[in-house]
Amino acid sequence: MIEIDALVVGGGPAGICAASTLAEKGLEVWLVDENDQLGGQLVKQTHKFFGSKEHYAGVRGIDIPQKVDLCKVKVLSNTSVLGCYKDGVYTLIIEEKTYIKVKPKGAVIATGAQEKFLPFEGNDLPGVYGAGAVQTLMNKEGILPGKKVLMIGAGNIGLIVSYQLLQAGVEVVAVIEGADRIGGYWVHSAKVARASVPILTNHTILKAVGKSEVEGAVIAKLNSNWEVEPNSEQTFEVDTICLSVGLAPINDLLWQRGCQMQYVKELGGYVPSRNKFLKTSVDNIYVAGDVSGIEEASSAMVEGKVAGLALAMDIKGENFEMEIEQAFRSLKWLREGETALNLRKGLEKIGVIEC
Amino acid sequence: MLKTVGIAQKDDLIEVMPSLQRLKQGPVAIFECFQPIPCNPCENSCPKNAVVIGEDINNIPFVDHDKCNGCSKCVSVCPGLAVFLIDLSKDKGNVTLPYEFCPLPKKGEEVYGLDRSGKIVEICTVTNIRTAKSLNSTTLLSIETSKDKVNEIRFIKLKEENNER
């Protein structure tokens, strides 16, 4: 059994900021990530970030992990946390061969989110991808997922991945969206539209066409009750269907440890109940980033900082309230706009809107 | 329309257009940023303090076109690629746009000028290409256009699509 000060689970934007903050406050920190590279989704975000200077605005996502100071953090990549138990012990498996037990004084769980899927005929055919997989193939591995793509979902991820597909030389035949409006930022939709990609709101996919792989997609118009309008079917000849229909928190560890959970639709599903310092119902467990509610990378980074500072306060008994207040102000601005309306509704439901 | 098709329409654009008098004086920045989102690098980038957002970074940027000298710093810094320069001071119109595709055209090359929906408007000539490291991989591409098309053309397509990369 190895005893340490703090364990951070997940090396995405929230996790790296939490670990960096804890180390900066003089604590012994382990940062654990199941991938071979830190950064979470940042490693494939080739676009420039929004926000202000403190949120790395204007910096491309792929360049952000190198900007976070982790020199005093013990980083364990290719490592999974298998369990999290009542006695405060975490079990880790490193490089798929070494099994160890760690007992930290406190932990930040920043395990992120996974993509939601969509039921339609033929959705099991090769050529149907999640947007995250398409981004990993293209931007991390340098492999084109296909030549002609239909994108499902006009949220930020659907729009950004469409733009990145275009940059990679792939044809995007259309972006379709079930809702009556574009969910992502209009500057993203403008970039895609001026590259000749139509964005069709009130449209859904009915089926993927093809025997052994995707050869096409049938889409149709939806009325205001989300019912398919008769005779509105349209067929696109495509070899790839890319799904970008939302994210759900990866919350297994929190369930296992018995953290109090709440279903909040606006935050993506089951999220941990928590106070404004991101402390869960379990005394020494904090959360940050998408596992505590689906949001953006910028706010995930600030949340990582808040959780890191609050946990450092718990462990060291010192006061970092000024810095936490500063981070709260930053979060407030990030969540202030009309695009964050739904998110604010969700935060209100778990009682932390005042941040 | 912005909400449903993602393309700015005349009504949206009237709000952000500089005066005719200012347009004739030389290059000026057009901000096609219509939605309150948390973002403000343009404000910090402007050496003339012509762009104001304020403490709430969700505010839509206010641009004082009389202070703007068309230096193009905001064009390359905007994460939304929503800022363009237009110049109506010479015989031909000129549009500078942020471009993140490859291959790049060459100076003097003819390209298709596309409108906000990606439709071809006319054939334009590339007059300048800037790719400095400080531009963070966003190339600034300037193209010569018909004078009455500077408010329409916002993207380009290479005439000979070269898909060998």
Coordinates of C-alpha atoms in Angstrom, one line a residue:
Chain A
M1 CA 0.0 0.0 0.0
I2 CA 1.4 3.4 -1.0
E3 CA 0.2 6.4 0.9
I4 CA 0.2 9.8 -0.9
D5 CA -1.4 13.2 -0.5
A6 CA -3.6 13.4 -3.5
L7 CA -4.7 11.2 -6.5
V8 CA -6.1 12.8 -9.6
V9 CA -8.0 10.3 -11.9
G10 CA -8.0 11.5 -15.5
G11 CA -5.4 13.5 -17.4
G12 CA -7.8 15.7 -19.5
P13 CA -8.1 19.5 -19.1
A14 CA -9.7 19.2 -15.7
G15 CA -7.3 16.6 -14.4
I16 CA -4.1 18.3 -15.5
C17 CA -5.2 21.6 -14.0
A18 CA -6.2 19.9 -10.7
A19 CA -2.9 18.0 -10.5
S20 CA -0.8 21.1 -11.3
T21 CA -2.7 23.1 -8.7
L22 CA -2.2 20.5 -6.0
A23 CA 1.5 20.2 -6.7
E24 CA 1.9 23.9 -6.7
K25 CA 0.5 23.9 -3.2
G26 CA 3.3 21.5 -2.1
L27 CA 1.3 18.3 -2.1
E28 CA 2.5 14.9 -3.4
V29 CA 0.3 14.2 -6.4
W30 CA -0.2 11.3 -8.6
L31 CA -2.0 11.9 -11.9
V32 CA -3.4 8.7 -13.5
D33 CA -4.6 8.4 -17.1
E34 CA -5.6 5.3 -19.1
N35 CA -4.2 6.8 -22.4
D36 CA -0.5 6.9 -23.5
Q37 CA -0.6 10.7 -23.7
L38 CA -2.0 13.4 -21.3
G39 CA -4.5 15.9 -22.4
G40 CA -7.7 13.9 -22.8
Q41 CA -9.7 15.3 -25.7
L42 CA -7.3 18.2 -26.0
V43 CA -4.8 16.0 -28.0
K44 CA -7.1 16.2 -31.0
Q45 CA -8.5 19.7 -30.6
T46 CA -6.7 21.4 -33.5
H47 CA -8.8 24.5 -33.3
K48 CA -8.1 27.7 -31.4
F49 CA -9.9 28.0 -28.0
F50 CA -12.4 30.6 -27.0
G51 CA -12.4 32.4 -23.6
S52 CA -9.9 34.9 -22.3
K53 CA -6.2 34.8 -21.7
E54 CA -6.5 32.9 -18.4
H55 CA -8.4 30.1 -20.3
Y56 CA -5.7 29.8 -23.0
A57 CA -7.9 31.7 -25.5
G58 CA -6.5 31.7 -29.0
V59 CA -4.2 28.7 -28.1
R60 CA -5.0 25.5 -30.1
G61 CA -6.2 22.7 -27.8
I62 CA -3.4 20.4 -28.9
D63 CA -0.9 23.0 -27.5
I64 CA -2.5 23.4 -24.1
P65 CA -1.3 20.3 -22.2
Q66 CA 2.3 21.4 -22.7
K67 CA 1.5 24.8 -21.1
V68 CA 0.4 23.2 -17.8
D69 CA 3.2 22.8 -15.3
L70 CA 3.3 19.1 -14.3
C71 CA 7.0 18.8 -13.4
K72 CA 6.2 18.1 -9.7
V73 CA 3.4 15.7 -10.5
K74 CA 4.0 11.9 -10.7
V75 CA 2.3 11.0 -14.0
L76 CA 1.1 7.5 -14.6
S77 CA -0.1 7.0 -18.2
N78 CA -1.5 3.8 -19.6
T79 CA -2.9 3.3 -16.1
S80 CA -6.5 2.6 -15.1
V81 CA -8.1 3.0 -11.8
L82 CA -10.1 -0.3 -11.3
G83 CA -11.7 0.4 -7.9
C84 CA -12.3 3.0 -5.3
Y85 CA -13.2 1.6 -1.9
K86 CA -14.7 2.7 1.4
D87 CA -11.4 2.5 3.3
G88 CA -10.0 5.2 0.9
V89 CA -8.0 2.7 -1.1
Y90 CA -7.7 3.0 -4.9
T91 CA -6.6 0.0 -7.0
L92 CA -4.5 0.8 -10.1
I93 CA -3.3 -1.3 -13.0
I94 CA -0.2 0.1 -14.7
E95 CA 0.7 -0.8 -18.3
E96 CA -1.8 -3.7 -18.1
K97 CA 0.6 -5.7 -15.9
T98 CA 1.4 -4.1 -12.5
Y99 CA -1.4 -4.0 -9.9
I100 CA -1.0 -1.6 -7.0
K101 CA -3.0 -0.1 -4.2
V102 CA -2.8 3.6 -3.3
K103 CA -4.3 5.4 -0.4
P104 CA -4.5 9.1 -0.9
K105 CA -5.7 11.7 1.6
G106 CA -8.0 13.0 -1.0
A107 CA -8.8 12.5 -4.7
V108 CA -10.1 14.5 -7.7
I109 CA -12.1 12.4 -10.1
A110 CA -11.9 13.9 -13.5
T111 CA -12.8 11.0 -15.7
G112 CA -14.6 13.0 -18.4
A113 CA -17.4 11.8 -20.7
Q114 CA -18.3 9.3 -23.3
E115 CA -20.3 9.8 -26.5
K116 CA -23.9 9.0 -26.7
F117 CA -25.2 6.7 -29.5
L118 CA -28.2 6.9 -31.7
P119 CA -30.7 4.1 -32.6
F120 CA -31.3 3.8 -36.4
E121 CA -31.3 0.9 -38.9
G122 CA -27.8 -0.1 -39.9
N123 CA -26.1 1.8 -37.1
D124 CA -23.9 -1.3 -36.6
L125 CA -22.3 -1.1 -40.1
P126 CA -18.6 -0.4 -40.4
G127 CA -18.5 3.3 -41.4
V128 CA -20.7 4.6 -38.5
Y129 CA -18.4 6.4 -36.1
G130 CA -18.6 8.6 -33.1
A131 CA -17.2 12.1 -33.7
G132 CA -14.5 11.5 -31.1
A133 CA -13.3 8.4 -32.9
V134 CA -13.2 10.4 -36.2
Q135 CA -11.1 13.0 -34.5
T136 CA -8.7 10.5 -33.0
L137 CA -8.2 8.8 -36.3
M138 CA -7.7 12.1 -38.2
N139 CA -5.9 14.3 -35.8
K140 CA -4.0 11.9 -33.6
E141 CA -3.3 8.9 -35.8
G142 CA -3.3 10.7 -39.2
I143 CA -5.8 8.3 -40.8
L144 CA -8.8 9.4 -42.8
P145 CA -12.0 7.8 -41.6
G146 CA -13.6 8.0 -45.1
K147 CA -14.0 10.1 -48.2
K148 CA -17.6 11.3 -48.0
V149 CA -19.2 12.0 -44.6
L150 CA -22.6 12.8 -43.3
M151 CA -22.4 14.5 -39.9
I152 CA -25.3 14.0 -37.4
G153 CA -25.5 16.8 -34.8
A154 CA -24.9 20.5 -35.1
G155 CA -23.5 21.1 -31.6
N156 CA -20.0 22.4 -31.2
I157 CA -18.4 19.0 -31.6
G158 CA -20.4 18.2 -34.8
L159 CA -19.5 21.5 -36.3
I160 CA -15.8 21.5 -35.3
V161 CA -15.3 17.9 -36.5
S162 CA -17.0 18.8 -39.8
Y163 CA -14.5 21.6 -40.2
Q164 CA -11.6 19.4 -39.3
L165 CA -12.8 16.8 -41.8
L166 CA -12.8 19.5 -44.5
Q167 CA -9.3 20.5 -43.5
A168 CA -8.2 16.9 -43.9
G169 CA -9.6 17.0 -47.5
V170 CA -12.8 14.9 -46.7
E171 CA -16.1 15.8 -48.3
V172 CA -18.8 16.6 -45.8
V173 CA -22.2 16.3 -47.6
A174 CA -24.3 17.9 -44.8
V175 CA -24.6 18.4 -41.1
I176 CA -28.0 17.4 -39.9
E177 CA -29.6 18.4 -36.6
G178 CA -32.8 17.1 -35.0
A179 CA -33.5 20.3 -33.1
D180 CA -34.9 23.5 -34.8
R181 CA -31.7 25.4 -34.2
I182 CA -27.9 25.0 -34.4
G183 CA -26.6 24.1 -31.0
G184 CA -23.0 25.0 -31.5
Y185 CA -21.4 28.5 -31.8
W186 CA -22.6 30.3 -34.9
V187 CA -19.0 31.2 -35.7
H188 CA -18.4 27.4 -36.1
S189 CA -21.4 27.0 -38.3
A190 CA -20.3 29.9 -40.4
K191 CA -16.9 28.3 -41.0
V192 CA -18.6 25.1 -42.2
A193 CA -21.3 26.8 -44.2
R194 CA -18.9 29.0 -46.2
A195 CA -17.0 25.8 -47.2
S196 CA -20.2 24.8 -49.0
V197 CA -21.6 22.4 -46.4
P198 CA -25.4 22.7 -45.8
I199 CA -26.6 22.6 -42.3
L200 CA -30.1 21.1 -42.1
T201 CA -32.0 21.6 -38.8
N202 CA -35.2 19.7 -38.1
H203 CA -33.6 16.6 -39.8
T204 CA -32.8 13.2 -38.6
I205 CA -31.2 10.0 -39.9
L206 CA -33.6 7.1 -40.7
K207 CA -31.1 4.5 -41.7
A208 CA -27.7 3.6 -42.9
V209 CA -27.6 2.0 -46.4
G210 CA -25.2 -0.8 -47.2
K211 CA -24.6 -4.5 -46.9
S212 CA -21.2 -4.9 -45.4
E213 CA -20.3 -1.3 -44.9
V214 CA -21.9 2.2 -45.1
E215 CA -22.8 3.1 -48.7
G216 CA -25.3 5.7 -48.0
A217 CA -27.7 7.3 -45.5
V218 CA -31.4 8.1 -45.6
I219 CA -32.4 11.2 -43.8
A220 CA -35.8 12.9 -43.3
K221 CA -37.4 16.1 -42.1
L222 CA -38.9 16.3 -38.6
N223 CA -41.9 18.4 -37.6
S224 CA -42.0 20.4 -34.4
N225 CA -43.1 17.2 -32.5
W226 CA -40.0 15.4 -33.7
E227 CA -42.1 13.2 -36.0
V228 CA -40.9 12.3 -39.4
E229 CA -42.7 14.2 -42.1
P230 CA -44.1 11.9 -44.8
N231 CA -42.3 11.9 -48.2
S232 CA -39.4 14.0 -46.9
E233 CA -36.8 11.3 -47.2
Q234 CA -33.5 12.1 -48.9
T235 CA -30.7 9.7 -49.7
F236 CA -27.0 10.7 -49.5
E237 CA -24.3 8.6 -51.0
V238 CA -21.7 8.5 -48.3
D239 CA -19.1 6.0 -46.9
T240 CA -19.1 7.4 -43.4
I241 CA -21.8 8.5 -40.9
C242 CA -20.4 10.5 -38.0
L243 CA -22.5 10.8 -34.8
S244 CA -22.2 13.8 -32.6
V245 CA -25.3 13.6 -30.5
G246 CA -24.2 14.4 -27.0
L247 CA -22.0 13.2 -24.2
A248 CA -22.6 11.4 -20.9
P249 CA -20.4 11.6 -17.8
I250 CA -18.1 8.6 -17.1
N251 CA -19.1 8.2 -13.5
D252 CA -18.4 4.5 -12.6
L253 CA -15.9 5.2 -9.9
L254 CA -18.3 7.7 -8.2
W255 CA -21.1 5.1 -8.2
Q256 CA -18.8 2.4 -6.9
R257 CA -17.6 4.6 -4.0
G258 CA -21.2 5.5 -3.1
C259 CA -21.2 9.2 -3.9
Q260 CA -24.7 10.6 -4.0
M261 CA -25.7 10.9 -7.6
Q262 CA -28.4 12.9 -9.3
Y263 CA -30.0 12.6 -12.8
V264 CA -29.7 16.0 -14.4
K265 CA -30.7 16.0 -18.1
E266 CA -29.0 19.4 -18.8
L267 CA -25.7 18.1 -17.5
G268 CA -25.7 14.9 -19.6
G269 CA -27.1 12.3 -17.2
Y270 CA -26.1 11.1 -13.8
V271 CA -23.8 13.5 -12.1
P272 CA -22.5 13.6 -8.5
S273 CA -24.2 15.9 -6.0
R274 CA -21.6 18.4 -4.9
N275 CA -21.1 21.7 -3.3
K276 CA -19.7 24.7 -5.1
F277 CA -16.1 23.7 -4.2
L278 CA -16.8 20.5 -6.3
K279 CA -16.7 18.3 -3.2
T280 CA -19.0 15.2 -3.5
S281 CA -21.0 13.7 -0.7
V282 CA -18.0 11.6 0.2
D283 CA -15.6 13.5 2.4
N284 CA -12.3 13.4 0.5
I285 CA -13.6 13.0 -3.1
Y286 CA -13.8 16.0 -5.4
V287 CA -14.9 16.1 -9.1
A288 CA -14.0 18.3 -12.0
G289 CA -14.8 18.6 -15.7
D290 CA -17.3 16.6 -17.7
V291 CA -17.8 13.9 -15.1
S292 CA -19.5 16.6 -13.0
G293 CA -21.6 17.8 -15.9
I294 CA -21.0 18.2 -19.7
E295 CA -19.4 21.5 -20.5
E296 CA -16.4 23.0 -22.3
A297 CA -12.7 22.4 -21.9
S298 CA -12.2 26.0 -20.7
S299 CA -14.5 25.6 -17.7
A300 CA -13.2 22.1 -17.1
M301 CA -9.7 23.6 -16.6
V302 CA -11.0 26.2 -14.2
E303 CA -13.0 23.5 -12.3
G304 CA -9.8 21.5 -12.0
K305 CA -8.2 24.5 -10.4
V306 CA -11.1 24.9 -8.0
A307 CA -11.1 21.3 -7.0
G308 CA -7.3 21.3 -6.6
L309 CA -7.4 24.4 -4.4
A310 CA -10.2 23.1 -2.3
L311 CA -8.7 19.7 -1.7
A312 CA -5.3 21.4 -0.9
M313 CA -7.1 23.5 1.7
D314 CA -8.6 20.3 3.2
I315 CA -5.3 18.5 3.4
K316 CA -3.0 21.3 4.4
G317 CA -5.5 23.3 6.5
E318 CA -4.3 26.5 4.8
N319 CA -6.5 29.1 3.3
F320 CA -6.6 29.5 -0.5
E321 CA -10.0 31.2 -0.6
M322 CA -8.8 34.3 -2.5
E323 CA -7.6 32.1 -5.4
I324 CA -10.8 30.1 -5.3
E325 CA -12.9 33.2 -5.5
Q326 CA -10.9 34.3 -8.5
A327 CA -11.6 31.0 -10.2
F328 CA -15.3 31.3 -9.4
R329 CA -15.4 34.7 -11.1
S330 CA -13.8 33.2 -14.1
L331 CA -16.3 30.3 -14.2
K332 CA -19.1 32.8 -13.8
W333 CA -18.1 34.6 -17.0
L334 CA -17.6 31.4 -18.9
R335 CA -21.2 30.3 -17.9
E336 CA -22.8 33.7 -18.4
G337 CA -23.7 33.8 -22.1
E338 CA -27.0 32.7 -23.7
T339 CA -25.2 29.6 -25.1
A340 CA -24.8 28.4 -21.5
L341 CA -28.5 28.8 -20.6
N342 CA -29.1 25.0 -20.5
L343 CA -26.0 24.4 -18.4
R344 CA -27.1 27.0 -15.9
K345 CA -30.5 25.3 -15.6
G346 CA -28.6 22.1 -14.8
L347 CA -26.3 23.7 -12.3
E348 CA -29.4 25.2 -10.6
K349 CA -30.9 21.8 -10.2
I350 CA -27.9 20.6 -8.2
G351 CA -27.8 23.8 -6.3
V352 CA -24.5 25.3 -7.3
I353 CA -25.6 28.1 -9.6
E354 CA -24.1 30.8 -7.5
C355 CA -20.5 30.0 -8.6
Chain B
M1 CA -31.7 32.5 -40.0
L2 CA -28.4 32.5 -38.2
K3 CA -29.9 30.0 -35.7
T4 CA -31.2 27.6 -38.4
V5 CA -28.7 27.7 -41.3
G6 CA -25.7 29.2 -39.6
I7 CA -25.2 31.9 -42.2
A8 CA -25.4 35.7 -41.5
Q9 CA -28.0 37.5 -43.5
K10 CA -28.3 41.1 -44.7
D11 CA -30.0 42.3 -41.5
D12 CA -27.2 40.8 -39.3
L13 CA -24.6 42.4 -41.5
I14 CA -25.9 45.9 -41.6
E15 CA -25.3 46.1 -37.9
V16 CA -21.5 45.5 -38.3
M17 CA -20.8 47.4 -41.4
P18 CA -18.5 50.5 -41.3
S19 CA -19.8 53.7 -42.9
L20 CA -19.4 54.2 -46.6
Q21 CA -17.0 57.0 -45.9
R22 CA -14.8 54.9 -43.7
L23 CA -14.8 52.0 -46.3
K24 CA -13.3 54.4 -48.9
Q25 CA -10.5 55.4 -46.6
G26 CA -8.6 52.1 -46.6
P27 CA -8.6 48.6 -45.0
V28 CA -11.0 48.1 -42.1
A29 CA -12.0 45.1 -39.9
I30 CA -15.5 43.6 -40.2
F31 CA -16.6 41.6 -37.2
E32 CA -19.1 38.9 -38.1
C33 CA -19.5 37.9 -34.5
F34 CA -23.2 37.9 -33.7
Q35 CA -23.6 35.7 -30.6
P36 CA -22.7 36.3 -27.0
I37 CA -20.0 33.7 -26.3
P38 CA -17.3 33.8 -23.7
C39 CA -14.4 35.1 -25.7
N40 CA -12.2 38.2 -25.9
P41 CA -8.8 37.8 -27.6
C42 CA -9.8 40.4 -30.2
E43 CA -10.0 43.1 -27.6
N44 CA -6.5 42.4 -26.3
S45 CA -5.0 42.1 -29.8
C46 CA -6.0 45.6 -31.0
P47 CA -3.2 48.1 -30.7
K48 CA -5.6 51.0 -31.4
N49 CA -8.2 50.1 -28.7
A50 CA -10.8 50.0 -31.5
V51 CA -12.3 46.8 -30.1
V52 CA -14.2 46.8 -26.8
I53 CA -15.8 43.9 -25.0
G54 CA -15.5 44.8 -21.4
E55 CA -15.5 42.8 -18.2
D56 CA -18.2 40.4 -19.2
I57 CA -16.4 38.4 -21.9
N58 CA -19.7 37.3 -23.3
N59 CA -20.4 40.7 -24.7
I60 CA -20.4 41.0 -28.5
P61 CA -17.3 43.1 -29.5
F62 CA -18.0 46.8 -30.2
V63 CA -15.8 48.0 -33.0
D64 CA -14.9 51.7 -33.5
H65 CA -14.2 51.7 -37.3
D66 CA -12.8 55.2 -37.2
K67 CA -10.1 54.0 -34.8
C68 CA -9.4 50.8 -36.8
N69 CA -6.5 51.1 -39.2
G70 CA -6.9 47.6 -40.7
C71 CA -3.7 46.2 -39.2
S72 CA -5.3 42.6 -39.3
K73 CA -4.1 41.5 -35.8
C74 CA -7.8 40.7 -34.8
V75 CA -8.2 38.6 -38.0
S76 CA -5.6 36.1 -37.1
V77 CA -6.3 36.0 -33.4
C78 CA -10.1 35.4 -33.6
P79 CA -10.7 31.7 -32.6
G80 CA -14.0 31.8 -34.4
L81 CA -12.4 33.0 -37.7
A82 CA -15.1 35.6 -37.7
V83 CA -13.1 38.8 -38.6
F84 CA -12.3 39.9 -42.1
L85 CA -10.6 43.0 -43.6
I86 CA -12.1 44.8 -46.5
D87 CA -10.5 47.6 -48.5
L88 CA -12.4 49.8 -50.9
S89 CA -9.8 52.5 -51.3
K90 CA -8.4 51.3 -54.6
D91 CA -9.7 50.5 -58.1
K92 CA -10.4 47.0 -57.1
G93 CA -11.9 45.7 -53.9
N94 CA -9.7 43.6 -51.5
V95 CA -10.7 41.1 -48.9
T96 CA -8.4 39.6 -46.3
L97 CA -9.6 36.4 -44.7
P98 CA -8.4 33.8 -42.2
Y99 CA -7.5 30.5 -44.0
E100 CA -6.6 27.2 -42.4
F101 CA -6.6 24.8 -45.3
C102 CA -3.8 23.4 -47.4
P103 CA -2.4 23.5 -50.0
L104 CA -2.2 27.3 -49.9
P105 CA -2.6 29.2 -53.2
K106 CA 0.3 31.2 -54.5
K107 CA 0.5 35.0 -54.8
G108 CA -1.0 36.0 -58.1
E109 CA -3.0 32.8 -58.5
E110 CA -6.6 32.9 -59.5
V111 CA -9.1 31.3 -57.0
Y112 CA -12.8 31.1 -56.7
G113 CA -14.2 33.6 -54.3
L114 CA -17.1 32.0 -52.3
D115 CA -19.9 33.6 -50.4
R116 CA -21.0 32.8 -46.8
S117 CA -22.9 29.7 -48.1
G118 CA -20.0 28.5 -50.1
K119 CA -21.4 29.5 -53.5
I120 CA -18.9 30.8 -56.1
V121 CA -19.3 34.5 -56.6
E122 CA -16.4 35.3 -59.0
I123 CA -12.8 34.5 -59.8
C124 CA -10.4 36.5 -57.6
T125 CA -6.6 37.0 -57.6
V126 CA -4.6 36.3 -54.5
T127 CA -2.7 39.5 -53.7
N128 CA -1.0 38.5 -50.4
I129 CA -0.3 35.5 -48.1
R130 CA 0.9 35.8 -44.6
T131 CA 1.9 32.8 -42.6
A132 CA 4.1 34.1 -39.7
K133 CA 4.6 32.0 -36.6
S134 CA 2.8 34.6 -34.6
L135 CA -0.3 33.9 -36.6
N136 CA -0.6 30.5 -35.0
S137 CA -1.2 28.5 -38.1
T138 CA -4.0 30.8 -39.3
T139 CA -2.9 32.1 -42.7
L140 CA -4.0 35.6 -43.7
L141 CA -5.1 35.5 -47.3
S142 CA -5.8 38.6 -49.3
I143 CA -7.7 38.5 -52.5
E144 CA -8.6 41.1 -55.1
T145 CA -12.3 41.2 -55.8
S146 CA -14.9 43.3 -57.7
K147 CA -15.6 46.4 -55.7
D148 CA -19.3 45.4 -55.2
K149 CA -18.3 41.9 -54.0
V150 CA -16.2 42.7 -50.9
N151 CA -19.2 42.3 -48.6
E152 CA -20.1 38.9 -50.2
I153 CA -16.8 37.0 -50.5
R154 CA -15.7 35.3 -47.3
F155 CA -13.9 32.1 -48.4
I156 CA -12.0 30.7 -51.4
K157 CA -11.7 27.5 -53.3
L158 CA -8.7 26.7 -55.4
K159 CA -9.4 26.6 -59.1
E160 CA -7.6 23.4 -59.6
E161 CA -8.5 21.3 -56.6
N162 CA -5.3 19.4 -55.7
N163 CA -6.2 16.6 -53.4
E164 CA -2.7 15.2 -53.3
R165 CA -1.5 16.0 -49.8

